Coordinates of C-alpha atoms in Angstrom, one line a residue:
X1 CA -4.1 26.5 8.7
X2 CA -4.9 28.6 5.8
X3 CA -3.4 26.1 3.0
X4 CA -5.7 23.7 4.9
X5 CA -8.6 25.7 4.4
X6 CA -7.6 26.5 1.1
X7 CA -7.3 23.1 0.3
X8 CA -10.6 21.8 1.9
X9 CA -12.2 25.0 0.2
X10 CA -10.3 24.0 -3.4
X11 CA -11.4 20.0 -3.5
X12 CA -15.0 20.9 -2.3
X13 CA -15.6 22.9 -4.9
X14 CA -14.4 20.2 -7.4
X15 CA -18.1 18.4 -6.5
X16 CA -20.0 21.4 -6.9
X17 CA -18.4 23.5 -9.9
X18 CA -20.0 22.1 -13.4
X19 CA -16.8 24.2 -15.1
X20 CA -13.8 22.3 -12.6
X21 CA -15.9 18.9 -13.4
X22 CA -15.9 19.4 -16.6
X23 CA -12.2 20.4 -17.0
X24 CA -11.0 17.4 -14.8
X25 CA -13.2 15.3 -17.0
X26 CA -11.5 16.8 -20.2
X27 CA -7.9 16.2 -19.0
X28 CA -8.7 12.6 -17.7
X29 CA -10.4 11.1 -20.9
X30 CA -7.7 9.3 -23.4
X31 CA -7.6 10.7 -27.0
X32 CA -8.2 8.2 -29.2
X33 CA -5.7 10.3 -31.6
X34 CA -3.1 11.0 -29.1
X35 CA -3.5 8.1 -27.4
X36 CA -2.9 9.6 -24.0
X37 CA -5.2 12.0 -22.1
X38 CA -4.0 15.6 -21.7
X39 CA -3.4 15.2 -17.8
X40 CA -0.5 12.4 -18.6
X41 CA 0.9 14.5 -21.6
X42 CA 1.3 17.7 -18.7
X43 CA 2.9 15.0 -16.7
X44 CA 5.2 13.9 -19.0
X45 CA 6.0 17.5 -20.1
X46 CA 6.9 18.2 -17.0
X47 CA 9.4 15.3 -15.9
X48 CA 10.7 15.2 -19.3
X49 CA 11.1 19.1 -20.4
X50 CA 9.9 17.5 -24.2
X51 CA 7.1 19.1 -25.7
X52 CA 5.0 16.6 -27.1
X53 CA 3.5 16.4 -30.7
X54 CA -0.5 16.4 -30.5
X55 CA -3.2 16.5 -32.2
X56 CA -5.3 20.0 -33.2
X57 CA -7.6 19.5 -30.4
X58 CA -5.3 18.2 -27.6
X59 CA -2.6 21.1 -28.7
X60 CA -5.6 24.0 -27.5
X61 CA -6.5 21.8 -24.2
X62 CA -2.6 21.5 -23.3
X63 CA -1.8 25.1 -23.5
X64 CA -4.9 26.0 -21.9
X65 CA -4.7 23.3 -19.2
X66 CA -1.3 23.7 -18.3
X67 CA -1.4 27.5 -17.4
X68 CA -2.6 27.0 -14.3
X69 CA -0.3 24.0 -13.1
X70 CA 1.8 26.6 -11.5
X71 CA -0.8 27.2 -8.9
X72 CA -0.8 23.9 -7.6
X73 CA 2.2 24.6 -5.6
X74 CA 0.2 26.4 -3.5
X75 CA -0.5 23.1 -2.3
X76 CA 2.7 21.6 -2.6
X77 CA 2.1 19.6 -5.9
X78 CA 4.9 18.7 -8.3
X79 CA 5.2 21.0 -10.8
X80 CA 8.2 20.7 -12.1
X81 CA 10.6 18.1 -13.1
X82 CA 13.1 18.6 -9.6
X83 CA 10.2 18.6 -7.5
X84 CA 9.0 15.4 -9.0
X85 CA 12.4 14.2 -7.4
X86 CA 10.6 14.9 -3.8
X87 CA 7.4 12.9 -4.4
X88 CA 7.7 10.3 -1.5
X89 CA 6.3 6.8 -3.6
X90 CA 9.0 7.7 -6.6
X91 CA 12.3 6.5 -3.7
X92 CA 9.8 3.4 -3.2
X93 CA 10.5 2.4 -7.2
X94 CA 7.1 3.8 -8.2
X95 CA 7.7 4.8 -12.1
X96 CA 6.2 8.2 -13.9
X97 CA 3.5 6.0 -15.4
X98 CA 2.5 4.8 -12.0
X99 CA 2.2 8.2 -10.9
X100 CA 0.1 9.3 -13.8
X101 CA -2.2 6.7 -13.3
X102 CA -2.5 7.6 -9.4
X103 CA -3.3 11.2 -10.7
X104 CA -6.0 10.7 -12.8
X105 CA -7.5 8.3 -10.3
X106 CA -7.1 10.7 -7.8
X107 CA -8.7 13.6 -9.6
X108 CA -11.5 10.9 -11.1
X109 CA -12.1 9.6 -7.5
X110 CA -13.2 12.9 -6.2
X111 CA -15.5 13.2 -9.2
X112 CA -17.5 10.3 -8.7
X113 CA -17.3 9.8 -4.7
X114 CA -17.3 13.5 -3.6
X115 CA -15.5 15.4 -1.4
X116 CA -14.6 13.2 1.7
X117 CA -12.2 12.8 4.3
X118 CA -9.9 10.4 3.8
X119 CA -10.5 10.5 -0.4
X120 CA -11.6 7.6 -2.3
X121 CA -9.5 6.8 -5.5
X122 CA -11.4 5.8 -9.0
X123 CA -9.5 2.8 -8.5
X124 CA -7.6 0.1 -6.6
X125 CA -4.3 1.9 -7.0
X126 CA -2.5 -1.2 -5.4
X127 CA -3.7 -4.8 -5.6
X128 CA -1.9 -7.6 -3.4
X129 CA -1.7 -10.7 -5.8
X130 CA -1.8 -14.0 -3.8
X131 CA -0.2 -15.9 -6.2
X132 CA -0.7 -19.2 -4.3
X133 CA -1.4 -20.5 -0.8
X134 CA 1.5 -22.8 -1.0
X135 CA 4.6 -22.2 1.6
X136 CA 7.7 -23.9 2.5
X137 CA 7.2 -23.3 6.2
X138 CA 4.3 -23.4 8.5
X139 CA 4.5 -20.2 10.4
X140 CA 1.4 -19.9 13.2
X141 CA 0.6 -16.4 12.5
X142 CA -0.2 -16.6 8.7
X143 CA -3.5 -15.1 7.6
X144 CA -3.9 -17.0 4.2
X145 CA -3.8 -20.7 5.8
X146 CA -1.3 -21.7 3.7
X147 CA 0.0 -25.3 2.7
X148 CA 3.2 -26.7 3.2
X149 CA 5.0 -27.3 0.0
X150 CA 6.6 -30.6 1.8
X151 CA 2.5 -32.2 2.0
X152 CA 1.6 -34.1 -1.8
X153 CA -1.5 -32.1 -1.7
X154 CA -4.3 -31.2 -4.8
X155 CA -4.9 -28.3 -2.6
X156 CA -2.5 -26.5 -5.2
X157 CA -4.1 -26.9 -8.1
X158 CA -6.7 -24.2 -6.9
X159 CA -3.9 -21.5 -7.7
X160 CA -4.7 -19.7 -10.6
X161 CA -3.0 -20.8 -13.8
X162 CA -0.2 -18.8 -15.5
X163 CA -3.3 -18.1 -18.2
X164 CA -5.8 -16.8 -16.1
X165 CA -2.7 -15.1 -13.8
X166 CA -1.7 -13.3 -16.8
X167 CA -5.5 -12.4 -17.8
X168 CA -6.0 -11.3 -14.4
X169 CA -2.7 -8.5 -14.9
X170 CA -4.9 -7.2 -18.2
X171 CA -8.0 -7.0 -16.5
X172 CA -6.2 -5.0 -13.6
X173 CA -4.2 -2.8 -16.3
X174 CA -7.4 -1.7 -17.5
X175 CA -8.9 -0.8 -14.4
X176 CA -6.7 1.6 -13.5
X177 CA -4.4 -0.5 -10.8
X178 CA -1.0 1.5 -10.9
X179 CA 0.9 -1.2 -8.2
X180 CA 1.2 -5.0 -7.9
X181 CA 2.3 -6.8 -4.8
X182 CA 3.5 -10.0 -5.3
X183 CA 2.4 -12.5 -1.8
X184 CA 0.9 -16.0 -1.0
X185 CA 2.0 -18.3 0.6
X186 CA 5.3 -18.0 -1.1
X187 CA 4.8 -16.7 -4.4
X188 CA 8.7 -18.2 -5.1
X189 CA 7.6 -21.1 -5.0
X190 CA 5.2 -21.0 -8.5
X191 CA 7.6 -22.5 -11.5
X192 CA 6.1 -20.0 -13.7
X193 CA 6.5 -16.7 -10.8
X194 CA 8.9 -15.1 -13.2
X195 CA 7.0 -15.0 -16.5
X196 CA 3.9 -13.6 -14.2
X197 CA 6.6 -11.3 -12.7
X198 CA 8.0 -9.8 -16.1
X199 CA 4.7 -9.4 -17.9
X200 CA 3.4 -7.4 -15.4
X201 CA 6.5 -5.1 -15.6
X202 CA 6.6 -5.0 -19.3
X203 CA 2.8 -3.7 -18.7
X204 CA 4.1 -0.5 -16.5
X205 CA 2.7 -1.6 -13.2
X206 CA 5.1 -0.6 -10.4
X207 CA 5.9 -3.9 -8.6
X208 CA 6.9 -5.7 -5.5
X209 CA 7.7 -9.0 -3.7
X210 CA 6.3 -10.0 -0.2
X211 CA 8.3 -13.6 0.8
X212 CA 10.0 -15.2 3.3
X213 CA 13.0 -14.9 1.4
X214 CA 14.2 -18.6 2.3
X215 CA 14.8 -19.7 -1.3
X216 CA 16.2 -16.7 -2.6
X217 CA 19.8 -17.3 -3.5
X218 CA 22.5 -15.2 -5.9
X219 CA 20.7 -16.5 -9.2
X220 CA 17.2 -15.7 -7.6
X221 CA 18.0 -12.1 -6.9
X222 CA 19.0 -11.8 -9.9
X223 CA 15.9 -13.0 -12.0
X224 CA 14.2 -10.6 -9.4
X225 CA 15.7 -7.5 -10.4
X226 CA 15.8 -8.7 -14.5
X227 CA 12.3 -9.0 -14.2
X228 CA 11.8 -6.0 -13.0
X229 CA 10.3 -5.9 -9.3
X230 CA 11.6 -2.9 -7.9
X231 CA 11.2 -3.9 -3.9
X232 CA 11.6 -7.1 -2.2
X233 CA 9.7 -7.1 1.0
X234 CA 11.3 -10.0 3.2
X235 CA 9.8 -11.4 6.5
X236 CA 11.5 -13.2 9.8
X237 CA 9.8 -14.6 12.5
X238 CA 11.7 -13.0 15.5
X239 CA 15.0 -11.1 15.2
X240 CA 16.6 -13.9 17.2
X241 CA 17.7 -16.8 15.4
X242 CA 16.6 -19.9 17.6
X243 CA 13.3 -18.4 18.5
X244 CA 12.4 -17.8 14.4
X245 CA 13.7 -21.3 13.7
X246 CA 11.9 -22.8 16.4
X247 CA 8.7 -21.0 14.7
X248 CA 9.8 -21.5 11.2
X249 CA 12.5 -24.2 9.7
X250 CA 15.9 -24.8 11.0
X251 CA 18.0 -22.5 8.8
X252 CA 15.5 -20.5 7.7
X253 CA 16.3 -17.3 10.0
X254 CA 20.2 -17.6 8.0
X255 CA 18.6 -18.0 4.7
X256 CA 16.4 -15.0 5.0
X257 CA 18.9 -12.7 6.2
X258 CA 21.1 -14.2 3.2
X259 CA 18.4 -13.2 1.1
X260 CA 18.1 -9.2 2.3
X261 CA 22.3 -9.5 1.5
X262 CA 21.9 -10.9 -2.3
X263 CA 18.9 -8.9 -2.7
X264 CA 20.7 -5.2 -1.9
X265 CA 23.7 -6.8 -3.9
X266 CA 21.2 -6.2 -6.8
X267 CA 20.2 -3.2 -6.0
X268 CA 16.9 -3.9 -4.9
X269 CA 15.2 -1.6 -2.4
X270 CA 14.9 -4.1 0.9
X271 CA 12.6 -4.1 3.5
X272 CA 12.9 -6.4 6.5
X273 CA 9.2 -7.2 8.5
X274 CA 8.4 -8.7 11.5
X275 CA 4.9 -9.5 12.6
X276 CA 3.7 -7.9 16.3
X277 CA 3.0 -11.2 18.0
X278 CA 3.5 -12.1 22.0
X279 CA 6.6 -14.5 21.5
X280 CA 8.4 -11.1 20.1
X281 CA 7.3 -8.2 22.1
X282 CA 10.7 -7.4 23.5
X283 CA 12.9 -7.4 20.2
X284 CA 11.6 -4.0 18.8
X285 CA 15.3 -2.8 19.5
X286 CA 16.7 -6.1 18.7
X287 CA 15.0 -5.7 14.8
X288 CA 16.2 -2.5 14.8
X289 CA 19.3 -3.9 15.1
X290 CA 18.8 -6.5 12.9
X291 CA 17.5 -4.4 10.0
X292 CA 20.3 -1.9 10.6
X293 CA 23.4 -4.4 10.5
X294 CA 22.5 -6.6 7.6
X295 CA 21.6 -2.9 5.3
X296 CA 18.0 -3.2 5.2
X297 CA 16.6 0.0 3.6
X298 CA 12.7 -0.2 5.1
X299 CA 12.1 -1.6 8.6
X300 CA 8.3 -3.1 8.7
X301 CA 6.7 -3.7 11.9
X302 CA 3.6 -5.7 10.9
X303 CA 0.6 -5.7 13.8
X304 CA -0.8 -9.1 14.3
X305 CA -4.2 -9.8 13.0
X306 CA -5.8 -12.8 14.4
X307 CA -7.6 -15.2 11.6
X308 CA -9.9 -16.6 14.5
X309 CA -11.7 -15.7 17.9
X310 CA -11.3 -16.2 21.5
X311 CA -8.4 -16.8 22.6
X312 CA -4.8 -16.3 20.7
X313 CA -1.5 -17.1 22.3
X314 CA -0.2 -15.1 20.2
X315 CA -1.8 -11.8 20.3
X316 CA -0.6 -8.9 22.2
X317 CA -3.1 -7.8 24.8
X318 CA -4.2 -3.9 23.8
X319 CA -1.5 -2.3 26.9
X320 CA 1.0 -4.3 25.8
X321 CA 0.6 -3.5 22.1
X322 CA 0.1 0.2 23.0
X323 CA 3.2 0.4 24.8
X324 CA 5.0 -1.3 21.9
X325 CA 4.2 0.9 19.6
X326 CA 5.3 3.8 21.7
X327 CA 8.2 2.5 21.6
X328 CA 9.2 1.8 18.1
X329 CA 8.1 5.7 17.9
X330 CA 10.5 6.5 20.5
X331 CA 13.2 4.1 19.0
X332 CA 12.8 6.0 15.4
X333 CA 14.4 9.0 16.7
X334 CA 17.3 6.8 17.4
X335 CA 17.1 5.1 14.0
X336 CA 15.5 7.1 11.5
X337 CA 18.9 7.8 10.1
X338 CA 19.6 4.4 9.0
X339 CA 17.0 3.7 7.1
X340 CA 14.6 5.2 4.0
X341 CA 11.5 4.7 6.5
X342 CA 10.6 3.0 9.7
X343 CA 6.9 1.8 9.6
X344 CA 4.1 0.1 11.3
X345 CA 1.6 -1.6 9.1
X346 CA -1.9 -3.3 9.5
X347 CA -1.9 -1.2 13.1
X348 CA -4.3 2.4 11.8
X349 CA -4.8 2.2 15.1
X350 CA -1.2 4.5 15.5
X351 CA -2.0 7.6 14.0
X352 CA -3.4 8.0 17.6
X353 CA -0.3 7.7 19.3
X354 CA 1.3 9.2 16.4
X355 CA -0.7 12.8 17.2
X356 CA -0.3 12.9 20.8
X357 CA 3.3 12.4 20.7
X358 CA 4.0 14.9 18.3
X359 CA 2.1 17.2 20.7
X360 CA -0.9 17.8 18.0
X361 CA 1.6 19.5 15.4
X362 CA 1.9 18.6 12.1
X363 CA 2.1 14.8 11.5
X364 CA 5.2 13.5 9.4
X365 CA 4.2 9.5 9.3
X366 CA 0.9 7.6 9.9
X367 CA 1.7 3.8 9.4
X368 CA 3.4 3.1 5.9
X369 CA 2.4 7.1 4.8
X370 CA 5.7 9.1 5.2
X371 CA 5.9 12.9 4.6
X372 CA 9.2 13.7 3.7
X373 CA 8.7 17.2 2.7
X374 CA 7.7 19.9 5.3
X375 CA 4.4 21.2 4.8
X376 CA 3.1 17.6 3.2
X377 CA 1.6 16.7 6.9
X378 CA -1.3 18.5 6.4
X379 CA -2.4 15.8 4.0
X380 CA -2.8 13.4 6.4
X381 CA -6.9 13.2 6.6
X382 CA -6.9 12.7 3.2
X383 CA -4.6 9.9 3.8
X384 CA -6.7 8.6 6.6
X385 CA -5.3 5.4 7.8
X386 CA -7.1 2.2 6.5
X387 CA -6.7 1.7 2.6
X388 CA -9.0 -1.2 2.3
X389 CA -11.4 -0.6 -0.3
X390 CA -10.1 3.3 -0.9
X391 CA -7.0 2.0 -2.8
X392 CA -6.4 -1.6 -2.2
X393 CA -7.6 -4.2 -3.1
X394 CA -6.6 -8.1 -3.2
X395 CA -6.9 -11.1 -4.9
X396 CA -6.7 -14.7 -3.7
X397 CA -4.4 -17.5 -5.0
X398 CA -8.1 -18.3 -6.8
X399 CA -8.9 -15.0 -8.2
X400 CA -11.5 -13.8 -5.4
X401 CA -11.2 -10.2 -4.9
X402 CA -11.0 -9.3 -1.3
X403 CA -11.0 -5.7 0.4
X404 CA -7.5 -6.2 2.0
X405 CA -5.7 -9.4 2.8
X406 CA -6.8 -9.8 6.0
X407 CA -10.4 -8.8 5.3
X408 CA -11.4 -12.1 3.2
X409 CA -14.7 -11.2 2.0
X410 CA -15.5 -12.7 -1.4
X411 CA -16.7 -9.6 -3.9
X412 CA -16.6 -11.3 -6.5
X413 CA -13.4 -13.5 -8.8
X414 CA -11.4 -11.5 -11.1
X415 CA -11.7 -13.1 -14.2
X416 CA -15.8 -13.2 -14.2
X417 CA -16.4 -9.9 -12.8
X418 CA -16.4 -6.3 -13.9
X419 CA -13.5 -4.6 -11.4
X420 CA -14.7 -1.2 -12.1
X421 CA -18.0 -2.2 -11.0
X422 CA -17.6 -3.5 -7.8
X423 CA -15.1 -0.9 -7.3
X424 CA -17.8 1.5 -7.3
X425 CA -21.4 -0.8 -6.0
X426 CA -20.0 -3.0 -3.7
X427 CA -22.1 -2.8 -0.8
X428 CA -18.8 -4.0 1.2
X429 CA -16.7 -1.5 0.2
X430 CA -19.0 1.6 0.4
X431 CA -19.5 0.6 3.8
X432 CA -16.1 0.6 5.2
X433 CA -15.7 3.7 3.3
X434 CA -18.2 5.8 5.5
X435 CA -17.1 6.0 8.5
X436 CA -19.9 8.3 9.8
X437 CA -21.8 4.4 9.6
X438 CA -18.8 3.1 12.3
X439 CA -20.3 1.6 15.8
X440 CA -18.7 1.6 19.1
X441 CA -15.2 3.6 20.0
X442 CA -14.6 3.8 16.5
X443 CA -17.6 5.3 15.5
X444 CA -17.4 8.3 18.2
X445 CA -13.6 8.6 17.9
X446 CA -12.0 12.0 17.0
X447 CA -9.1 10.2 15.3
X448 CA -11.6 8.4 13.1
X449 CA -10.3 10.3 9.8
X450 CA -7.0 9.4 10.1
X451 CA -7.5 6.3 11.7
X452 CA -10.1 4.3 11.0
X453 CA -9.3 0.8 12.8
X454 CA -8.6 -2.5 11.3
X455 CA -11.9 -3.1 9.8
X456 CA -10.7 -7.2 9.7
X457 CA -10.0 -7.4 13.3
X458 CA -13.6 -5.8 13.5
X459 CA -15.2 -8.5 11.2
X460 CA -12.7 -11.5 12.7
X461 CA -14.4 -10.4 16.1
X462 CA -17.9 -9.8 15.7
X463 CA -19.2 -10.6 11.8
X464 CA -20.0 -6.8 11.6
X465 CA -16.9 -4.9 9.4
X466 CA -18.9 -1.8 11.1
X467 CA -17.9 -2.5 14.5
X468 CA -15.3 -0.7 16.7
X469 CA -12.0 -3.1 16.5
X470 CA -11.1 -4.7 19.6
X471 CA -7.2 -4.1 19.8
X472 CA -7.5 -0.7 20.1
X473 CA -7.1 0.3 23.8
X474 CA -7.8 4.5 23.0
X475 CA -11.2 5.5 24.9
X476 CA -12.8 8.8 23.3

């Protein structure tokens, strides 16, 4: 309780302090000299024990910046190049760089948004590419409204080009972005997916691959690991084999579990998803399963969002969902030893159920957000459930930048418009960010901080990205 004060007391301060806000803005501006800024040199210091060479001025800010580092571990910071080895997103193939940029957009964030719970970043720290809307299966759940590869359409030329893909990497380099997720449709199926793939790793982001995994063979997962993708995220319909062929391809549950085998052959870090919907609402154990047999090292459980209203066959009525995802916090205790992380995703919704079932003590996990290292819990408001427009971000197969995938609001296209800018203005995002502005349920919930609701499902049901989200069956 005192860190937590201590902590609330310490980042408060950082709005109000002209000395702290001068300091942050010190070690967070590049040296044109150096080429570096004096936050990423005390970084690097740290991880690599090599002192670096600098120039006159950035010598006197290092030494007197890096003093005080020590004290950060009264908040259980890495300071030092083992504890570095604890830092949750580095097992998930995030680099040093990536972390470096996280920092400074972390520490940035504050200055220019405030003190708030959850915290707003500087910038998109993780972007979802949708490389193109073209799929070789037709699955009834998709969000992107994809087209079948096996259709002669023109549809497809709409994808970006390499050019402009490539351009679009720069322009999210500069910005600040620190992680690129690779989707579509599936992004496999672009000729030139590769060439995107490797430049984007050559310029530092920390990347990964979202696909059905259906044409990924022994060659294929080897391109994916020479080009330098670090996590290959790979969907199935339903843990049993007829009813994800009957909703997919004939074949394509085999292929996909081929693909998780070839993959960890590599020595890719795996993750094996399925989406929440009504024709799969008794297989949690069965995934489990599933994921555990083949040697998956992440178990996704992705909560449905509907791209339409009235009514879905597919969707999970809000007691049958909230039983569910009892469950697969029940099963976890079961299976948390076979895997790097069990998580639900697209579902904020949890950190609800999360609370009360760890009796209202410290909280470990909220969705993807895993705390591996007693004490880290505490952090949990700052986390605050729904990263849409706090720090992520993503772009269509035609460059329009979206707050999340599922929240397809056009902000503007990448290539004509200043990121940084809209990052900052966009009347869109600065409204999902407050949640003091939230209607309904979601507005008077006490788990609003570290929840926050699917701010899609809100818009997808009413127009109003303000309103309380439907699927949530919790009455404050």
């Amino acid at each position: 309780m005192i860190r937590n004060k201590l902590m609330d007391i310490g980042l408060y301060s950082l709005t109000i302090n002209p000395l702290i806000k001068y300091s942050i803005k010190e070690i967070t501006t590049k040296c044109t000299k150096c080429n570096n800024t004096i936050l990423g040199q005390i970084i690097k210091d740290i991880e690599t024990e090599e002192h670096p060479i600098l120039c006159r001025r950035c010598t006197v800010l290092f030494h007197l910046f890096k003093i005080w580092i020590p004290f950060l571990k009264i908040f259980d910071f890495a300071v030092s190049r083992e504890s570095f080895k604890n830092v949750p997103t580095f097992n998930e193939g995030y680099s040093l760089t990536s972390y470096t940029i996280g920092a400074h957009s972390f520490l940035k964030g504050i200055l220019f948004f405030g003190y708030r719970k959850p915290l707003i970043f500087d910038s998109p720290i993780s972007v979802v590419l949708e490389l193109t809307r073209l799929c070789n299966l037709n699955c009834n759940y998709c969000y992107a409204h994809t087209f079948n590869s096996d259709l002669n359409t023109p549809k497809y030329n709409l994808d970006l080009s390499t050019d402009k893909w490539l351009k679009a990497i720069d322009i999210l380099k500069e910005a600040g972005v620190a992680s690129l997720v690779f989707s579509g449709g599936e992004p496999l199926l672009r000729e030139d997916f590769f060439t995107i793939a490797e430049y984007a790793n050559k310029q530092d982001f920390a990347t990964s691959l979202a696909t059905n995994g259906t044409t990924i063979d022994k060659k294929i997962a080897q391109k994916i690991k020479e080009s330098g993708i670090n996590y290959v995220q790979i969907s199935v319909f339903s843990s049993i084999e007829e009813t994800n062929d009957a909703n997919r391809k004939k074949d394509s549950f085999k292929k996909s579990i081929n693909a998780v085998r070839f993959c960890k052959e590599q020595g890719l870090t795996v993750g094996l998803s399925l989406t929440l919907t009504s024709l799969v609402k008794d297989e949690i154990q069965s995934f489990l399963e599933l994921g555990k047999n083949v040697g998956a090292d992440v178990c996704i459980f992705l909560n449905y969002v509907p791209f339409g209203k009235g009514n879905d066959l597919l969707s999970l009525d809000n007691g049958d969902k909230e039983k569910i995802l009892t469950e697969i916090l029940n099963k976890r205790k079961e299976y948390d030893r076979y895997f790097r992380k069990i998580v639900v995703l697209q579902a904020p919704e949890i950190s609800q159920i999360h609370y009360e079932k760890q009796n209202n003590k410290e909280l470990m996990q909220i969705g993807v957000t895993k705390f591996d290292k007693p004490g880290w819990g505490k952090y949990i408001e700052y986390v605050g459930g729904c990263s849409a427009g706090r720090f992520l971000l993503a772009i269509s197969n035609e460059g329009t930048i979206m707050p999340c995938p599922f929240l397809r609001m056009n902000l503007g296209n990448i290539l004509n418009s200043d990121l940084n800018l809209i990052w900052r203005n966009s009347d869109v995002l600065n409204q999902i960010r407050d949640r003091n502005n939230w209607e309904g349920k979601c507005g008077n919930c006490k788990y609003k901080i570290i929840c926050g609701g699917c701010r899609a499902r809100s818009y997808i049901n009413s127009n109003n990205i303000l309103a309380e989200d439907p699927s949530c069956s919790y009455c404050t």
